[in-house]
Coordinates of C-alpha atoms in Angstrom, one line a residue:
Chain A
M139 CA 84.7 87.2 76.0
A140 CA 81.8 86.9 78.3
V141 CA 78.7 84.9 78.2
Y142 CA 75.6 85.8 80.5
A143 CA 72.9 83.5 81.5
L144 CA 69.1 84.4 81.1
K145 CA 67.7 86.3 83.9
E146 CA 64.2 85.7 85.3
A147 CA 61.7 88.6 85.2
Q148 CA 61.2 90.1 88.7
S149 CA 58.2 92.0 89.9
A150 CA 58.6 95.8 89.9
P151 CA 59.3 97.7 93.5
S152 CA 56.1 99.0 95.2
T153 CA 55.1 102.5 94.2
N154 CA 52.6 103.1 96.8
K155 CA 54.2 105.6 99.1
G156 CA 51.2 106.9 100.8
L157 CA 48.9 109.8 100.6
L158 CA 51.3 112.4 102.0
F159 CA 53.9 111.4 99.6
W160 CA 51.3 112.0 96.8
L161 CA 50.2 115.3 98.0
R162 CA 53.8 116.3 98.2
E163 CA 54.6 115.2 94.6
N164 CA 51.6 116.3 92.9
L165 CA 50.2 119.2 94.8
F166 CA 53.1 120.7 96.6
S167 CA 56.0 120.0 94.6
D168 CA 57.4 123.4 94.1
M169 CA 56.5 127.0 95.0
T170 CA 54.3 127.6 91.9
N171 CA 52.6 124.3 92.3
S172 CA 51.9 125.0 96.2
F173 CA 50.6 128.7 95.3
F174 CA 48.1 127.5 92.8
T175 CA 47.1 124.4 95.0
L176 CA 46.3 126.9 97.9
L177 CA 44.6 129.3 95.4
G178 CA 42.4 126.3 94.2
C179 CA 41.5 125.6 97.7
Y180 CA 40.4 129.0 98.5
F181 CA 38.2 129.1 95.4
I182 CA 36.7 125.9 96.4
Y183 CA 36.1 127.3 99.9
L184 CA 34.5 130.4 98.3
I185 CA 32.1 128.5 96.1
L186 CA 31.4 125.0 97.4
P187 CA 30.0 125.7 101.0
P188 CA 27.6 128.3 99.8
L189 CA 26.4 126.2 97.0
V190 CA 26.0 123.1 99.1
D191 CA 24.3 125.4 101.6
W192 CA 21.9 127.0 99.1
M193 CA 21.0 123.7 97.0
I194 CA 20.6 121.2 99.8
I195 CA 20.9 122.5 103.4
D196 CA 19.0 125.6 103.4
A197 CA 16.8 124.5 100.6
T198 CA 12.8 124.1 100.9
W199 CA 11.8 120.8 99.7
T200 CA 8.4 120.7 101.0
G201 CA 5.5 122.8 102.2
S202 CA 3.5 125.5 100.1
K203 CA 4.8 128.7 98.7
E204 CA 3.5 130.9 101.5
E205 CA 5.3 129.0 104.3
I206 CA 8.8 129.7 103.0
V207 CA 11.1 130.8 105.6
K208 CA 14.5 129.6 104.6
D209 CA 17.0 131.4 102.4
G210 CA 18.0 128.5 100.1
A211 CA 16.7 127.1 96.9
R212 CA 13.1 126.8 96.9
W213 CA 12.8 123.4 95.3
I214 CA 8.9 123.1 96.0
F215 CA 8.6 125.3 92.7
I216 CA 10.3 122.4 90.8
I217 CA 8.3 119.8 92.7
E218 CA 5.0 121.5 91.9
K219 CA 5.6 122.2 88.3
F220 CA 7.5 119.1 87.7
D221 CA 4.8 117.3 85.5
Q222 CA 4.8 120.5 83.2
F223 CA 8.7 120.4 83.0
M224 CA 8.5 116.8 81.9
Y225 CA 5.2 116.6 79.6
G226 CA 4.6 120.2 78.5
F227 CA 0.8 120.5 78.0
Y228 CA 0.4 116.8 77.5
P229 CA -3.1 115.8 79.2
E230 CA -2.3 114.6 82.9
Q231 CA -4.6 111.6 82.8
L232 CA -2.5 110.4 79.6
H233 CA 0.8 110.5 81.1
W234 CA 1.2 106.8 81.4
R235 CA 1.6 106.8 77.6
P236 CA 4.9 108.5 77.5
N237 CA 5.9 106.8 80.7
L238 CA 5.2 103.5 78.8
V239 CA 7.3 104.7 76.0
A240 CA 10.2 105.5 78.4
L241 CA 10.2 102.1 79.9
L242 CA 10.1 100.4 76.6
A243 CA 13.1 102.6 75.6
I244 CA 15.0 101.3 78.7
A245 CA 13.8 97.9 77.8
F246 CA 15.4 98.2 74.4
M247 CA 18.7 99.6 75.8
L248 CA 19.0 96.4 78.1
A249 CA 18.0 94.2 75.1
M250 CA 20.4 95.6 72.9
K251 CA 23.1 94.8 75.5
F252 CA 22.0 91.3 76.8
V253 CA 20.0 89.7 74.0
H254 CA 22.0 87.8 71.5
N255 CA 19.2 87.0 68.9
S256 CA 19.8 89.3 66.0
K257 CA 16.0 88.8 64.7
V258 CA 14.9 89.8 68.2
K259 CA 17.0 92.9 68.1
I260 CA 16.1 94.0 64.6
A261 CA 12.3 93.4 65.5
F262 CA 13.0 95.7 68.3
I263 CA 14.7 98.4 66.4
L264 CA 12.1 98.4 63.7
L265 CA 9.1 98.2 66.1
L266 CA 10.0 100.5 68.7
P267 CA 9.9 103.8 66.9
V268 CA 6.4 102.9 65.5
V269 CA 5.0 101.9 68.9
S270 CA 6.5 105.0 70.6
F271 CA 4.9 107.3 68.0
I272 CA 1.4 105.5 68.3
L273 CA 1.7 105.6 72.1
I274 CA 2.4 109.2 72.3
S275 CA 0.3 110.7 69.6
G276 CA -2.7 108.3 69.7
G277 CA -5.3 108.1 67.1
W278 CA -4.8 104.2 66.8
F279 CA -6.3 101.3 68.7
G280 CA -8.6 103.4 70.6
L281 CA -6.1 105.7 72.0
E282 CA -7.0 109.4 72.4
T283 CA -5.2 111.6 70.0
V284 CA -2.8 114.1 71.5
E285 CA -1.8 117.1 69.1
T286 CA 1.6 117.7 68.8
E287 CA 1.1 121.2 70.0
K288 CA 0.6 120.0 73.4
W289 CA 3.7 117.9 73.4
G290 CA 6.3 119.8 75.5
G291 CA 9.0 119.8 78.3
L292 CA 11.8 117.1 78.6
M293 CA 9.6 114.7 76.7
L294 CA 9.5 117.0 73.6
T295 CA 13.2 117.5 74.1
I296 CA 14.1 114.0 74.0
I297 CA 12.0 113.4 71.0
V298 CA 13.2 115.9 68.8
A299 CA 16.9 115.2 69.8
A300 CA 16.3 111.2 69.2
V301 CA 14.5 111.8 65.9
G302 CA 17.4 114.2 64.8
I303 CA 20.2 112.0 65.9
I304 CA 18.6 108.9 64.3
A305 CA 17.6 110.3 61.1
S306 CA 20.6 112.5 60.4
F307 CA 23.1 109.6 60.8
P308 CA 22.4 107.6 57.7
I309 CA 21.7 110.9 55.7
G310 CA 25.1 112.1 56.9
I311 CA 26.9 109.0 55.7
V312 CA 25.3 109.3 52.4
L313 CA 26.4 112.9 51.8
A314 CA 29.9 112.2 53.0
L315 CA 30.2 109.4 50.4
G316 CA 28.5 111.7 48.0
R317 CA 31.0 114.4 48.7
Q318 CA 33.9 112.0 47.8
S319 CA 32.0 110.5 44.8
D320 CA 33.5 110.8 41.2
M321 CA 30.3 111.5 39.6
P322 CA 30.1 115.4 39.2
I323 CA 26.2 115.8 40.1
V324 CA 26.3 113.7 43.0
K325 CA 29.5 115.5 44.3
T326 CA 28.1 119.0 43.4
L327 CA 24.8 118.4 45.2
S328 CA 26.4 116.9 48.3
V329 CA 28.9 119.8 48.6
G330 CA 26.2 122.3 47.8
F331 CA 23.9 121.0 50.5
I332 CA 26.7 120.6 53.1
E333 CA 28.2 124.1 52.6
F334 CA 24.9 125.9 52.7
I335 CA 23.7 124.2 55.7
R336 CA 26.9 124.9 57.6
G337 CA 26.8 128.5 56.6
V338 CA 23.5 129.4 58.4
P339 CA 22.6 129.2 61.9
L340 CA 20.1 126.5 63.0
I341 CA 17.8 129.1 64.1
T342 CA 17.5 130.4 60.2
I343 CA 17.0 126.8 59.1
L344 CA 14.2 126.5 61.7
F345 CA 12.7 129.6 60.4
M346 CA 12.9 128.4 56.9
A347 CA 11.5 125.1 57.8
S348 CA 8.6 126.6 59.4
V349 CA 7.8 129.1 56.5
V350 CA 9.4 127.6 53.5
L351 CA 8.2 124.0 53.7
P352 CA 4.4 124.6 53.8
L353 CA 4.9 126.3 50.4
F354 CA 5.7 123.1 48.8
F355 CA 2.2 121.7 50.0
H356 CA -1.2 122.9 48.7
D357 CA -3.0 125.2 51.2
G358 CA -5.5 122.8 52.6
M359 CA -2.7 120.7 54.4
D360 CA -1.5 122.1 57.6
F361 CA 1.9 121.0 57.8
N362 CA 2.6 120.0 61.3
K363 CA 4.8 122.3 63.3
L364 CA 6.6 119.3 65.0
L365 CA 7.3 117.9 61.6
R366 CA 8.9 121.0 60.2
A367 CA 11.3 121.3 63.2
L368 CA 12.2 117.6 62.9
I369 CA 13.0 118.1 59.3
G370 CA 14.8 121.3 59.8
I371 CA 17.1 119.8 62.6
T372 CA 17.7 116.4 60.8
L373 CA 18.9 118.3 57.8
F374 CA 21.1 120.5 59.8
Q375 CA 22.7 117.9 61.9
S376 CA 23.2 115.5 58.8
A377 CA 25.5 118.2 57.3
Y378 CA 27.7 118.3 60.3
I379 CA 27.7 114.5 60.7
A380 CA 28.7 114.3 57.0
E381 CA 31.9 116.3 57.7
V382 CA 32.8 114.6 60.7
I383 CA 32.5 111.0 58.6
R384 CA 34.4 112.6 55.8
G385 CA 37.4 113.2 58.2
G386 CA 37.1 109.8 59.3
L387 CA 37.0 108.5 55.7
Q388 CA 40.1 110.5 54.9
A389 CA 41.8 108.8 57.8
I390 CA 41.6 105.3 56.3
P391 CA 44.8 104.3 54.5
K392 CA 44.6 104.0 50.7
G393 CA 45.9 100.6 51.0
Q394 CA 42.5 99.6 52.7
Y395 CA 40.6 100.8 49.7
E396 CA 43.0 99.0 47.2
A397 CA 42.9 95.7 49.4
A398 CA 39.1 95.8 49.2
D399 CA 39.1 96.5 45.6
S400 CA 41.6 94.1 44.7
L401 CA 39.5 91.2 46.3
G402 CA 36.7 92.2 43.9
L403 CA 34.4 94.0 46.3
G404 CA 32.2 96.4 44.7
Y405 CA 31.8 100.0 45.8
W406 CA 29.0 99.6 48.4
Q407 CA 30.4 96.3 49.6
A408 CA 33.9 97.8 50.2
M409 CA 32.1 100.8 51.9
I410 CA 30.0 98.9 54.2
L411 CA 32.3 95.9 55.0
V412 CA 35.6 97.7 55.1
I413 CA 35.9 101.3 55.0
L414 CA 32.9 102.6 56.8
P415 CA 33.3 100.4 60.1
Q416 CA 36.7 101.8 60.3
A417 CA 35.8 105.5 59.6
L418 CA 32.8 105.4 61.9
K419 CA 35.0 103.9 64.7
I420 CA 37.7 106.7 64.4
S421 CA 34.8 109.3 64.3
I422 CA 33.2 108.1 67.4
P423 CA 34.2 110.9 69.7
N424 CA 33.4 113.6 67.1
I425 CA 30.0 112.2 66.2
V426 CA 28.8 111.7 69.9
G427 CA 30.1 115.3 70.3
S428 CA 28.0 116.6 67.6
F429 CA 25.0 114.8 69.0
I430 CA 25.6 116.3 72.5
A431 CA 25.4 119.6 70.8
L432 CA 22.3 118.8 68.9
F433 CA 20.7 117.8 72.2
K434 CA 21.5 121.3 73.5
D435 CA 20.5 122.9 70.4
T436 CA 16.7 121.5 70.6
T437 CA 15.9 124.4 72.9
L438 CA 15.6 126.6 69.6
V439 CA 12.4 125.0 68.7
L440 CA 11.0 127.6 70.9
I441 CA 11.4 130.0 68.0
I442 CA 8.6 128.0 66.1
G443 CA 6.4 127.7 69.0
L444 CA 7.1 124.4 70.5
F445 CA 7.7 124.3 74.3
D446 CA 10.8 122.3 75.1
V447 CA 12.0 121.7 78.7
L448 CA 13.8 125.3 78.9
A449 CA 10.6 127.0 77.5
M450 CA 8.4 125.4 79.8
V451 CA 10.6 126.5 82.8
T452 CA 10.7 130.1 81.3
L453 CA 7.0 130.0 80.7
T454 CA 6.1 128.9 84.3
T455 CA 8.3 131.4 85.9
S456 CA 6.1 134.1 84.3
D457 CA 3.1 132.5 86.0
S458 CA 2.0 135.2 88.4
N459 CA 1.7 132.9 91.3
W460 CA 5.5 131.9 90.9
L461 CA 7.2 135.0 90.1
G462 CA 10.8 135.3 91.3
F463 CA 11.5 131.6 91.0
E464 CA 13.7 131.9 87.9
V465 CA 17.1 130.8 89.8
E466 CA 15.6 127.4 90.9
G467 CA 14.1 126.8 87.4
Y468 CA 17.3 127.4 85.5
V469 CA 19.5 125.7 87.8
F470 CA 17.2 122.8 87.6
V471 CA 17.2 122.8 83.7
T472 CA 21.0 123.1 83.9
L473 CA 21.3 120.1 85.9
I474 CA 19.0 118.3 83.5
Y475 CA 21.0 119.2 80.7
W476 CA 24.2 118.2 82.2
V477 CA 23.2 115.0 83.5
I478 CA 22.0 113.8 80.0
C479 CA 24.9 115.3 78.1
F480 CA 27.5 113.8 80.5
S481 CA 25.6 110.4 80.0
M482 CA 26.0 110.7 76.4
S483 CA 29.6 111.4 76.6
Q484 CA 30.4 108.5 79.2
Y485 CA 28.2 106.3 76.8
S486 CA 30.5 107.4 73.8
K487 CA 33.6 106.3 75.8
S488 CA 32.2 103.0 76.7
I489 CA 31.4 102.5 72.7
E490 CA 34.9 103.3 72.0
R491 CA 36.3 100.7 74.4
K492 CA 33.9 98.1 72.9
F493 CA 35.0 98.7 69.4
N494 CA 38.6 99.1 70.0
T495 CA 40.2 96.0 68.5
E496 CA 43.4 97.6 68.2
H497 CA 44.9 96.1 71.5
Chain B
M285 CA 52.9 78.2 22.0
S286 CA 49.1 78.8 21.5
A287 CA 47.4 81.9 22.6
Q288 CA 45.3 79.8 25.0
E289 CA 48.4 79.2 27.0
N290 CA 49.1 82.6 27.5
M291 CA 47.6 83.8 30.9
I292 CA 48.8 87.5 30.5
T293 CA 49.4 89.6 27.5
M294 CA 50.5 93.2 27.9
Q295 CA 51.0 95.1 24.4
K296 CA 52.5 98.2 24.2
V297 CA 51.2 99.5 27.3
N298 CA 51.8 103.1 28.2
K299 CA 50.9 105.1 31.1
W300 CA 51.3 108.8 32.0
Y301 CA 50.9 110.6 35.4
G302 CA 50.0 113.9 34.0
D303 CA 52.9 114.8 31.7
F304 CA 55.2 112.1 33.2
H305 CA 55.7 109.0 31.0
V306 CA 55.7 106.3 33.6
L307 CA 55.4 103.3 31.5
K308 CA 57.0 103.2 27.9
D309 CA 55.7 100.6 25.6
I310 CA 55.6 97.5 28.1
N311 CA 55.3 94.5 25.9
L312 CA 54.9 91.4 28.4
T313 CA 53.6 87.9 27.8
I314 CA 53.2 85.4 30.7
K315 CA 52.3 81.9 30.3
K316 CA 50.0 79.7 32.4
G317 CA 52.0 78.6 35.5
E318 CA 55.0 80.8 34.7
K319 CA 56.7 82.5 37.7
V320 CA 58.0 85.9 36.7
V321 CA 60.1 88.3 38.9
I322 CA 60.5 91.9 38.1
C323 CA 63.3 93.7 39.5
G324 CA 65.0 97.3 39.1
P325 CA 65.7 100.5 40.9
S326 CA 62.9 102.5 42.6
G327 CA 60.8 104.6 40.2
S328 CA 61.3 102.2 37.7
G329 CA 57.8 101.3 37.2
K330 CA 57.8 97.7 38.3
S331 CA 54.9 98.2 40.8
T332 CA 52.9 100.3 38.5
T333 CA 53.1 97.8 35.8
I334 CA 51.9 94.9 38.1
R335 CA 49.2 97.4 39.5
C336 CA 47.9 97.8 36.0
L337 CA 47.0 94.1 35.8
N338 CA 44.3 94.4 38.4
H339 CA 43.2 98.0 37.4
L340 CA 44.4 99.6 40.5
E341 CA 46.3 101.7 37.9
K342 CA 44.8 102.8 34.7
F343 CA 46.8 103.1 31.5
Q344 CA 46.2 105.4 28.6
K345 CA 47.5 103.2 25.9
G346 CA 47.9 99.6 24.8
T347 CA 45.9 96.4 25.8
I348 CA 46.1 94.0 28.6
T349 CA 44.6 90.6 28.2
I350 CA 44.3 88.4 31.1
N351 CA 43.2 84.8 30.9
G352 CA 41.5 85.6 27.4
V353 CA 39.6 88.7 28.9
E354 CA 40.6 92.2 27.7
L355 CA 40.9 94.6 30.6
T356 CA 38.9 97.7 30.0
D357 CA 37.6 100.5 32.2
D358 CA 34.2 98.9 32.4
Q359 CA 33.5 98.1 36.0
K360 CA 32.1 94.5 35.3
V361 CA 35.1 93.5 33.4
V362 CA 37.3 94.8 36.0
R363 CA 35.5 93.0 39.0
H364 CA 35.7 89.8 36.8
I365 CA 39.4 90.2 36.5
R366 CA 40.0 91.1 40.0
S367 CA 38.5 87.7 41.2
D368 CA 40.7 86.0 39.0
V369 CA 43.8 87.9 40.2
G370 CA 44.9 88.1 43.6
M371 CA 47.3 90.8 45.0
V372 CA 49.7 90.7 48.0
F373 CA 50.8 94.1 49.1
Q374 CA 54.0 95.6 50.6
H375 CA 52.1 96.9 53.8
F376 CA 49.7 93.6 54.0
N377 CA 46.5 95.7 53.9
L378 CA 44.6 93.5 56.3
F379 CA 41.4 94.8 57.6
P380 CA 42.0 95.7 61.1
H381 CA 38.6 95.6 62.5
L382 CA 38.1 92.0 61.5
S383 CA 39.6 89.0 62.8
V384 CA 41.9 86.9 60.7
L385 CA 39.1 84.5 59.8
E386 CA 36.8 87.2 59.1
N387 CA 39.5 88.8 56.8
L388 CA 39.5 85.7 54.6
L389 CA 35.7 85.2 54.5
L390 CA 34.8 88.7 53.0
A391 CA 35.5 87.8 49.5
P392 CA 34.2 84.4 49.1
I393 CA 30.9 85.2 50.8
W394 CA 30.2 88.6 49.3
V395 CA 31.9 88.4 46.0
Q396 CA 31.4 84.7 45.1
K397 CA 28.4 84.3 47.0
K398 CA 29.6 81.1 48.8
P399 CA 27.7 79.9 51.8
R400 CA 29.4 80.6 55.2
K401 CA 30.2 77.0 56.1
E402 CA 31.8 76.5 52.8
A403 CA 33.8 79.7 52.9
I404 CA 35.0 78.8 56.5
K405 CA 36.3 75.4 55.5
T406 CA 38.0 77.1 52.5
A407 CA 39.6 79.7 54.7
M408 CA 40.8 77.2 57.4
Y409 CA 42.5 75.2 54.9
Y410 CA 44.4 78.0 53.6
L411 CA 45.2 79.2 56.9
E412 CA 46.6 75.7 57.7
R413 CA 48.6 75.9 54.2
V414 CA 50.3 79.0 55.4
K415 CA 50.7 77.5 58.9
I416 CA 48.7 80.0 60.8
A417 CA 45.4 78.2 61.6
E418 CA 45.9 78.7 65.5
Q419 CA 45.7 82.4 65.0
A420 CA 42.4 82.3 62.9
H421 CA 40.5 84.2 65.8
K422 CA 43.2 86.9 66.5
Y423 CA 43.1 90.3 65.1
P424 CA 45.7 91.5 62.6
N425 CA 47.5 94.0 65.0
Q426 CA 48.1 91.1 67.5
L427 CA 50.2 89.3 64.7
S428 CA 53.8 89.9 63.7
G429 CA 54.5 91.2 60.3
G430 CA 55.4 87.8 58.8
Q431 CA 52.3 86.4 60.2
Q432 CA 50.3 89.2 58.7
Q433 CA 51.6 88.7 55.3
R434 CA 50.9 85.0 55.4
V435 CA 47.4 85.9 56.3
A436 CA 47.2 88.0 53.4
I437 CA 48.5 85.4 51.2
A438 CA 45.9 83.2 52.4
R439 CA 43.3 85.9 51.9
C440 CA 44.2 85.9 48.2
L441 CA 44.2 82.3 47.8
C442 CA 40.7 82.0 49.2
I443 CA 39.2 83.5 46.0
N444 CA 41.0 81.0 44.0
P445 CA 42.9 83.2 41.6
N446 CA 44.6 82.0 38.4
V447 CA 47.1 84.8 38.9
M448 CA 49.0 85.9 42.0
L449 CA 50.6 89.3 41.9
F450 CA 53.3 90.2 44.7
D451 CA 54.3 93.7 45.1
E452 CA 57.5 93.8 47.2
P453 CA 56.1 91.2 49.8
T454 CA 58.8 91.1 52.1
S455 CA 60.1 94.7 51.9
A456 CA 58.4 95.8 55.1
L457 CA 59.5 92.7 57.1
D458 CA 62.1 92.2 59.7
P459 CA 64.8 90.0 58.3
E460 CA 64.0 86.9 60.4
M461 CA 60.6 87.0 59.0
V462 CA 61.4 87.3 55.6
S463 CA 62.0 83.5 55.2
E464 CA 58.7 82.5 56.8
V465 CA 57.0 84.3 53.9
L466 CA 59.3 83.3 51.0
D467 CA 59.0 79.7 52.2
V468 CA 55.1 80.0 51.6
M469 CA 55.6 81.8 48.2
V470 CA 58.1 78.8 47.0
E471 CA 55.3 76.3 48.1
L472 CA 52.8 78.2 46.3
A473 CA 55.1 78.4 43.2
D474 CA 55.4 74.6 43.3
E475 CA 51.8 74.2 42.8
G476 CA 51.6 75.7 39.2
I477 CA 50.0 79.1 40.0
T478 CA 51.0 81.7 37.8
M479 CA 53.0 84.3 39.7
I480 CA 54.4 87.8 39.1
C481 CA 56.5 88.9 41.9
V482 CA 58.1 92.4 42.4
T483 CA 60.9 91.7 44.7
H484 CA 64.7 92.6 45.6
E485 CA 65.1 88.9 47.1
M486 CA 67.3 87.5 44.6
G487 CA 67.6 84.2 46.3
F488 CA 63.9 83.7 45.9
A489 CA 64.3 84.7 42.2
K490 CA 66.9 82.0 41.5
K491 CA 65.1 79.5 43.3
V492 CA 61.6 79.8 41.8
A493 CA 61.5 82.2 38.8
D494 CA 61.4 80.8 35.3
R495 CA 62.1 84.4 34.1
V496 CA 63.5 87.6 35.7
I497 CA 62.9 90.9 34.0
F498 CA 64.7 94.1 34.8
M499 CA 62.9 97.4 34.5
D500 CA 64.3 100.8 34.7
A501 CA 63.1 104.2 33.9
G502 CA 59.6 102.7 33.0
Q503 CA 60.7 100.1 30.4
I504 CA 61.7 96.6 30.3
I505 CA 65.5 96.7 29.6
E506 CA 66.3 92.9 29.9
E507 CA 64.8 89.6 30.7
N508 CA 66.2 86.2 30.8
E509 CA 66.1 83.0 32.9
P510 CA 67.6 83.5 36.3
N511 CA 71.0 81.9 36.1
A512 CA 71.8 83.7 32.9
F513 CA 70.2 87.0 34.4
F514 CA 72.5 87.1 37.3
D515 CA 75.6 85.4 36.0
N516 CA 75.6 87.0 32.6
P517 CA 73.9 90.5 32.5
Q518 CA 74.0 91.9 29.1
S519 CA 73.1 95.5 29.5
D520 CA 75.0 98.2 31.4
R521 CA 72.1 99.1 33.3
L522 CA 71.6 95.9 34.8
K523 CA 75.2 95.1 35.3
L524 CA 75.2 98.4 37.5
F525 CA 72.2 97.5 39.2
L526 CA 73.3 93.8 40.1
E527 CA 76.6 95.4 41.3
Q528 CA 74.7 97.7 43.6
I529 CA 72.3 95.2 45.2
L530 CA 74.8 92.3 45.3
S531 CA 77.6 94.4 47.0
H532 CA 76.2 93.8 50.6

């Protein structure tokens, strides 16, 4: 027979063994690992120095086109054409208006994070789109009108993506719920819509929006090109969001529905208070992934004659003054897309952390 | 015994899952304030029976009347009855994205339209009753099973039901936590609420039940008051069942 006294918990031994140890453990632990480490180093050696050389060291940052002597990237092209890449054909003297909208958007994001008064937040959410629209398109309060044909560049890309993302989200939720509904008409319409949209490329939707939508309105009305693109993109995105959310809904245990029902909650109460918060939380990675894809898909609006940032770059490289600068142009656009998409991805992670009550 | 005193009346209730006859002619009358325990082997239809009472399961034949109101498929009737009947589940079913307190506030605020301050008072009162008030701001995943089940019981009590249904409330708990939940249920029983409990906890049945019902293969085989039920089983099926569960 033996009885043991309780032992105190002790702190763990130190695992910090230094850099050499880490290298040996992780990169050079056996022959295969060592081989791949050396191979990787070789690839980095092949790619990185020339890349840094081209992009930064040998690059031309100032001066005029005629004075180019270095072999590297000729960023003067980008710097010269920067305004067009950012604003498209928006009149230069009116650039302060989109700039103001950008500042308001940043203020909005800061307010969402730091202000706690819900009324202020709701006011901001409702006013921002209206104010932004008025500022950019003009026509009110003495502001000069700028037709949507002149909107272009990164400004247009962001507008199309933002509207697409914000508008498709509630529509997607409704479609997902409709697909799960017991009411046959609602279900059939939801399924039909989703399966049709998912079966055709976005380009086709944009073409259809461009050609078919005006038929619904009488000849006198010129149905704005941008509006057609926005409608097409929104409908397209909402079908994909609906499927993502449906996946989230299916992951919710049946017991949650039963508990909500047995407390007497009605259908919409149960959905909004109990089910959707959980379903959306699970779906965050896929929803943001879908939004990132949408952001990149906005380049397709070129098909219907709108000039997003990529189109502006392509257009300017065909300017006879600047032939041959395609490389710099496309590298620049790639960088822009990468920075924005990566930021969205990081934001997604921070949202997931914030909503993680699983501890 | 006047009809007014009958809290629950089930008459010739029959249910089929497709072709499978799950409930066969269930006749059950439960008086106000009565505590009934239903036991039986798996698949006997005990859970299905009580789930019919709050319309989580639909039945094809027969009638169910609760507190004078007949249970139909009409959504208004169903919601009315659900505010009168609370259900405690085997797997707790607390809402993981809400704190303990918020779990309890949902029904009083959104179903019974009570003002928030009043709902909070009620919620804290019941959290104290189940001895878990200090956890009010924790999330369900931070609590043990026994604590979660007590929160679930408090959540039901906040809607002030006339009937409490318990569907194997302690079956998913570690043995040490079973007694803390049963103690809460015993206290509730002493207060006069009508209780129907599906459970295997025979000690609880003996202590609290006015009547114990044995179900097998979708029908009620035997019912009796606890002492007679356990000490003097009449039917062979019940004798066999008691032998099996009391053998360890």
